[in-house]
Amino acid sequence: MMTTIESFLKRESSAGILLIFVTIFALILQNSALSSVYSAFLHTPVEVRFGELQIAKPLLLWVNDGLMAIFFFLIGLEVKREVLEGHLSSLSQVALPGAAAVGGMLVPALVFIAFNQGDVFAMKGWAIPTATDIAFALGILSLLGKRVPLSLKVFLLALAIIDDLGAIVIIALFYTAELSTASITVASISLFSLIIMNRMGVTNRAAYIVLGIVLWISVLKSGVHATLAGVALAFTIPLTCKKKDGTEFSMSKEMEYGLHYWVAFLILPMFAFVNAGVDLRGISLDQMFTPVPLGIIAGLFIGKQLGVFGFSWLAIKMGIAKLPEGSDWRQLYGVSILTGVGFTMSLFIDTLAYNDTQIYHYADKLAILIGSFLSGIFGYYVLRTAKPTVK
């Protein structure tokens, strides 16, 4: 089990480092003479048509609605596996990361609300600082090597999975447009068919993929955000099933393993590239001191660490949970700061909250980068100056 976890963490850490370079590249393109080329790339029209069925979107939305659905499909597979047989399969295992995740979503949201109460449109972004970018956070942890015990990395991983599950619920409840009855009906039939296939022990992967595409298209057309189709599909993929010769295998684990590299090294970097290109030339200092950017920065950098560490401290002091093995309070606090690295997930929720408008002239997106940067730098410093783990 530890070998599998270490392999996963290594992939996620490498992806986090790649995201840093992709983000810098996007910022350079957007703030140089090549900004028009970068903008044209984002708005490249892409159209798919089957008879009367047409999906026409700019490349930016194909990434946000299409590729991110695959990302959430992977998240769904991870959540299902962890809940059924992994680090979230028992109350004792889920207690600490669960408490930390609740605090890490609740407190940042309250911080943002404190800055923006009274502004109805601005309040749509309350969930922006509640997210954690696991790839980035683990990428920073990887720079510390063995100074951070594996138990803390597993804690961060479990926390991020619960955090992602919370993000899925938030998107479903608060970022859904007006619904199309016809599309919802098709989506419901598709989902019901997938569940029946699961219960009947169908092992044809192509059948799940084809119905999954139908589910995605119908959800896309329904008004519910298309990424939720990925999660719903993931929950219907069999964790254990039998081939015709009687041998057992896990379709869910095989698909999860196969997708990890594509998500870590293509989908998330592509998402970061098309969303992190903040035009710094049009942002003034006055704009950064408005409630929305301040709420995002404070939510990520202050709210996240207070929520995660505070709720973890309470859970441990109340005897509900224990400190991760081989770690101390300073190390737990350092990891709590790192959860403020929202980046891709925060950018994603930002596009949903403000419908990718430029009403804040990129100040909201720059605030996400600043809050994530501060959390990464200070979290690294706290962990780097902590005493190394003694075996």
PDB file of C-alpha atoms in Angstrom, residues 102-248:
ATOM      1  CA  VAL A 102     -14.623  21.158   6.991  1.00  0.00           C
ATOM      2  CA  GLY A 103     -12.624  23.928   8.658  1.00  0.00           C
ATOM      3  CA  GLY A 104     -10.725  24.538   5.435  1.00  0.00           C
ATOM      4  CA  MET A 105     -13.965  25.193   3.579  1.00  0.00           C
ATOM      5  CA  LEU A 106     -15.994  26.962   6.274  1.00  0.00           C
ATOM      6  CA  VAL A 107     -13.506  29.547   7.585  1.00  0.00           C
ATOM      7  CA  PRO A 108     -12.225  30.816   4.174  1.00  0.00           C
ATOM      8  CA  ALA A 109     -15.823  31.211   3.009  1.00  0.00           C
ATOM      9  CA  LEU A 110     -16.651  33.241   6.123  1.00  0.00           C
ATOM     10  CA  VAL A 111     -13.552  35.407   5.588  1.00  0.00           C
ATOM     11  CA  PHE A 112     -14.606  36.141   2.001  1.00  0.00           C
ATOM     12  CA  ILE A 113     -18.171  36.886   3.091  1.00  0.00           C
ATOM     13  CA  ALA A 114     -16.897  39.290   5.766  1.00  0.00           C
ATOM     14  CA  PHE A 115     -15.164  41.336   3.051  1.00  0.00           C
ATOM     15  CA  ASN A 116     -18.016  41.252   0.514  1.00  0.00           C
ATOM     16  CA  GLN A 117     -21.313  41.181   2.414  1.00  0.00           C
ATOM     17  CA  GLY A 118     -23.842  43.520   0.849  1.00  0.00           C
ATOM     18  CA  ASP A 119     -22.568  43.058  -2.727  1.00  0.00           C
ATOM     19  CA  VAL A 120     -24.820  40.417  -4.292  1.00  0.00           C
ATOM     20  CA  PHE A 121     -22.681  39.826  -7.395  1.00  0.00           C
ATOM     21  CA  ALA A 122     -19.391  39.706  -5.484  1.00  0.00           C
ATOM     22  CA  MET A 123     -20.870  37.211  -3.026  1.00  0.00           C
ATOM     23  CA  LYS A 124     -21.125  34.658  -5.844  1.00  0.00           C
ATOM     24  CA  GLY A 125     -17.399  34.087  -5.315  1.00  0.00           C
ATOM     25  CA  TRP A 126     -17.665  32.944  -1.689  1.00  0.00           C
ATOM     26  CA  ALA A 127     -16.446  29.435  -2.598  1.00  0.00           C
ATOM     27  CA  ILE A 128     -13.305  30.587  -4.449  1.00  0.00           C
ATOM     28  CA  PRO A 129     -10.946  30.426  -1.408  1.00  0.00           C
ATOM     29  CA  THR A 130     -12.374  27.109  -0.156  1.00  0.00           C
ATOM     30  CA  ALA A 131     -10.439  24.957  -2.648  1.00  0.00           C
ATOM     31  CA  THR A 132      -7.029  23.267  -2.411  1.00  0.00           C
ATOM     32  CA  ASP A 133      -4.837  22.379  -5.394  1.00  0.00           C
ATOM     33  CA  ILE A 134      -3.418  18.994  -4.394  1.00  0.00           C
ATOM     34  CA  ALA A 135      -0.884  18.857  -7.231  1.00  0.00           C
ATOM     35  CA  PHE A 136       0.626  22.215  -6.309  1.00  0.00           C
ATOM     36  CA  ALA A 137       0.596  21.501  -2.569  1.00  0.00           C
ATOM     37  CA  LEU A 138       2.270  18.117  -3.004  1.00  0.00           C
ATOM     38  CA  GLY A 139       4.729  19.654  -5.454  1.00  0.00           C
ATOM     39  CA  ILE A 140       5.877  22.022  -2.695  1.00  0.00           C
ATOM     40  CA  LEU A 141       6.035  19.163  -0.173  1.00  0.00           C
ATOM     41  CA  SER A 142       8.221  17.175  -2.579  1.00  0.00           C
ATOM     42  CA  LEU A 143      10.869  19.912  -2.372  1.00  0.00           C
ATOM     43  CA  LEU A 144      11.244  19.115   1.347  1.00  0.00           C
ATOM     44  CA  GLY A 145      12.042  15.435   0.765  1.00  0.00           C
ATOM     45  CA  LYS A 146      12.154  13.307   3.912  1.00  0.00           C
ATOM     46  CA  ARG A 147      11.852  16.310   6.232  1.00  0.00           C
ATOM     47  CA  VAL A 148       8.089  15.741   5.984  1.00  0.00           C
ATOM     48  CA  PRO A 149       6.804  12.308   7.117  1.00  0.00           C
ATOM     49  CA  LEU A 150       4.734  10.247   4.707  1.00  0.00           C
ATOM     50  CA  SER A 151       1.827  10.322   7.174  1.00  0.00           C
ATOM     51  CA  LEU A 152       1.499  14.097   6.707  1.00  0.00           C
ATOM     52  CA  LYS A 153       1.477  13.712   2.923  1.00  0.00           C
ATOM     53  CA  VAL A 154      -1.270  11.104   3.230  1.00  0.00           C
ATOM     54  CA  PHE A 155      -3.160  13.494   5.539  1.00  0.00           C
ATOM     55  CA  LEU A 156      -2.907  16.255   2.919  1.00  0.00           C
ATOM     56  CA  LEU A 157      -4.009  13.833   0.199  1.00  0.00           C
ATOM     57  CA  ALA A 158      -7.066  12.668   2.182  1.00  0.00           C
ATOM     58  CA  LEU A 159      -7.933  16.256   3.107  1.00  0.00           C
ATOM     59  CA  ALA A 160      -7.741  17.318  -0.546  1.00  0.00           C
ATOM     60  CA  ILE A 161      -9.982  14.432  -1.642  1.00  0.00           C
ATOM     61  CA  ILE A 162     -12.652  15.466   0.898  1.00  0.00           C
ATOM     62  CA  ASP A 163     -12.092  19.078  -0.170  1.00  0.00           C
ATOM     63  CA  ASP A 164     -12.713  18.091  -3.814  1.00  0.00           C
ATOM     64  CA  LEU A 165     -15.857  16.237  -2.781  1.00  0.00           C
ATOM     65  CA  GLY A 166     -17.001  19.429  -1.052  1.00  0.00           C
ATOM     66  CA  ALA A 167     -16.256  21.398  -4.225  1.00  0.00           C
ATOM     67  CA  ILE A 168     -18.415  18.963  -6.218  1.00  0.00           C
ATOM     68  CA  VAL A 169     -21.325  19.514  -3.823  1.00  0.00           C
ATOM     69  CA  ILE A 170     -20.836  23.307  -3.936  1.00  0.00           C
ATOM     70  CA  ILE A 171     -20.825  23.330  -7.753  1.00  0.00           C
ATOM     71  CA  ALA A 172     -23.967  21.171  -7.871  1.00  0.00           C
ATOM     72  CA  LEU A 173     -25.887  23.289  -5.350  1.00  0.00           C
ATOM     73  CA  PHE A 174     -24.723  26.845  -6.034  1.00  0.00           C
ATOM     74  CA  TYR A 175     -23.340  27.065  -9.575  1.00  0.00           C
ATOM     75  CA  THR A 176     -26.146  25.530 -11.630  1.00  0.00           C
ATOM     76  CA  ALA A 177     -27.981  27.589 -14.239  1.00  0.00           C
ATOM     77  CA  GLU A 178     -31.629  27.287 -15.306  1.00  0.00           C
ATOM     78  CA  LEU A 179     -32.378  23.655 -16.049  1.00  0.00           C
ATOM     79  CA  SER A 180     -33.561  22.099 -19.325  1.00  0.00           C
ATOM     80  CA  THR A 181     -36.174  19.433 -18.576  1.00  0.00           C
ATOM     81  CA  ALA A 182     -35.456  17.462 -21.761  1.00  0.00           C
ATOM     82  CA  SER A 183     -31.701  17.359 -21.164  1.00  0.00           C
ATOM     83  CA  ILE A 184     -32.156  16.457 -17.492  1.00  0.00           C
ATOM     84  CA  THR A 185     -34.426  13.578 -18.568  1.00  0.00           C
ATOM     85  CA  VAL A 186     -31.790  12.236 -20.978  1.00  0.00           C
ATOM     86  CA  ALA A 187     -29.110  12.611 -18.311  1.00  0.00           C
ATOM     87  CA  SER A 188     -31.256  10.759 -15.753  1.00  0.00           C
ATOM     88  CA  ILE A 189     -31.918   7.892 -18.182  1.00  0.00           C
ATOM     89  CA  SER A 190     -28.193   7.672 -18.978  1.00  0.00           C
ATOM     90  CA  LEU A 191     -27.237   7.622 -15.293  1.00  0.00           C
ATOM     91  CA  PHE A 192     -29.915   5.036 -14.478  1.00  0.00           C
ATOM     92  CA  SER A 193     -28.644   2.840 -17.336  1.00  0.00           C
ATOM     93  CA  LEU A 194     -25.086   3.107 -16.012  1.00  0.00           C
ATOM     94  CA  ILE A 195     -26.231   2.053 -12.536  1.00  0.00           C
ATOM     95  CA  ILE A 196     -28.100  -0.946 -14.001  1.00  0.00           C
ATOM     96  CA  MET A 197     -24.958  -1.941 -15.936  1.00  0.00           C
ATOM     97  CA  ASN A 198     -22.968  -1.778 -12.710  1.00  0.00           C
ATOM     98  CA  ARG A 199     -25.476  -3.924 -10.824  1.00  0.00           C
ATOM     99  CA  MET A 200     -25.586  -6.476 -13.656  1.00  0.00           C
ATOM    100  CA  GLY A 201     -21.800  -6.820 -13.598  1.00  0.00           C
ATOM    101  CA  VAL A 202     -21.194  -5.454 -17.103  1.00  0.00           C
ATOM    102  CA  THR A 203     -17.425  -5.392 -17.716  1.00  0.00           C
ATOM    103  CA  ASN A 204     -17.351  -3.771 -21.178  1.00  0.00           C
ATOM    104  CA  ARG A 205     -15.431  -0.559 -20.628  1.00  0.00           C
ATOM    105  CA  ALA A 206     -16.519   0.893 -23.972  1.00  0.00           C
ATOM    106  CA  ALA A 207     -20.173   0.647 -22.941  1.00  0.00           C
ATOM    107  CA  TYR A 208     -19.521   2.806 -19.880  1.00  0.00           C
ATOM    108  CA  ILE A 209     -17.542   5.321 -21.941  1.00  0.00           C
ATOM    109  CA  VAL A 210     -20.228   5.645 -24.647  1.00  0.00           C
ATOM    110  CA  LEU A 211     -23.010   6.136 -22.104  1.00  0.00           C
ATOM    111  CA  GLY A 212     -20.696   8.473 -20.167  1.00  0.00           C
ATOM    112  CA  ILE A 213     -20.342  10.687 -23.257  1.00  0.00           C
ATOM    113  CA  VAL A 214     -24.135  10.763 -23.653  1.00  0.00           C
ATOM    114  CA  LEU A 215     -24.380  11.700 -19.965  1.00  0.00           C
ATOM    115  CA  TRP A 216     -21.806  14.484 -20.375  1.00  0.00           C
ATOM    116  CA  ILE A 217     -23.544  15.995 -23.431  1.00  0.00           C
ATOM    117  CA  SER A 218     -26.971  15.919 -21.777  1.00  0.00           C
ATOM    118  CA  VAL A 219     -25.625  17.459 -18.547  1.00  0.00           C
ATOM    119  CA  LEU A 220     -23.779  20.102 -20.614  1.00  0.00           C
ATOM    120  CA  LYS A 221     -27.050  21.036 -22.329  1.00  0.00           C
ATOM    121  CA  SER A 222     -29.102  20.840 -19.121  1.00  0.00           C
ATOM    122  CA  GLY A 223     -27.766  23.859 -17.217  1.00  0.00           C
ATOM    123  CA  VAL A 224     -25.975  21.735 -14.601  1.00  0.00           C
ATOM    124  CA  HIS A 225     -22.210  22.143 -14.891  1.00  0.00           C
ATOM    125  CA  ALA A 226     -20.812  19.459 -17.185  1.00  0.00           C
ATOM    126  CA  THR A 227     -17.998  18.461 -14.819  1.00  0.00           C
ATOM    127  CA  LEU A 228     -20.580  16.845 -12.526  1.00  0.00           C
ATOM    128  CA  ALA A 229     -21.217  14.253 -15.241  1.00  0.00           C
ATOM    129  CA  GLY A 230     -17.649  13.048 -14.704  1.00  0.00           C
ATOM    130  CA  VAL A 231     -18.278  12.482 -10.994  1.00  0.00           C
ATOM    131  CA  ALA A 232     -21.594  10.719 -11.601  1.00  0.00           C
ATOM    132  CA  LEU A 233     -19.984   8.426 -14.183  1.00  0.00           C
ATOM    133  CA  ALA A 234     -17.117   7.610 -11.826  1.00  0.00           C
ATOM    134  CA  PHE A 235     -19.475   6.409  -9.120  1.00  0.00           C
ATOM    135  CA  THR A 236     -20.993   3.866 -11.532  1.00  0.00           C
ATOM    136  CA  ILE A 237     -17.686   2.287 -12.594  1.00  0.00           C
ATOM    137  CA  PRO A 238     -17.335  -1.136 -10.875  1.00  0.00           C
ATOM    138  CA  LEU A 239     -14.629  -1.305  -8.218  1.00  0.00           C
ATOM    139  CA  THR A 240     -14.507  -5.105  -8.462  1.00  0.00           C
ATOM    140  CA  CYS A 241     -15.830  -7.272 -11.281  1.00  0.00           C
ATOM    141  CA  LYS A 242     -15.185 -10.628 -12.945  1.00  0.00           C
ATOM    142  CA  LYS A 243     -14.090 -11.506 -16.458  1.00  0.00           C
ATOM    143  CA  LYS A 244     -15.719 -14.349 -18.400  1.00  0.00           C
ATOM    144  CA  ASP A 245     -12.994 -16.732 -17.231  1.00  0.00           C
ATOM    145  CA  GLY A 246     -13.827 -15.938 -13.586  1.00  0.00           C
ATOM    146  CA  THR A 247     -10.740 -13.843 -12.780  1.00  0.00           C
ATOM    147  CA  GLU A 248     -11.384 -10.711 -10.735  1.00  0.00           C
TER     148      GLU A 248
END
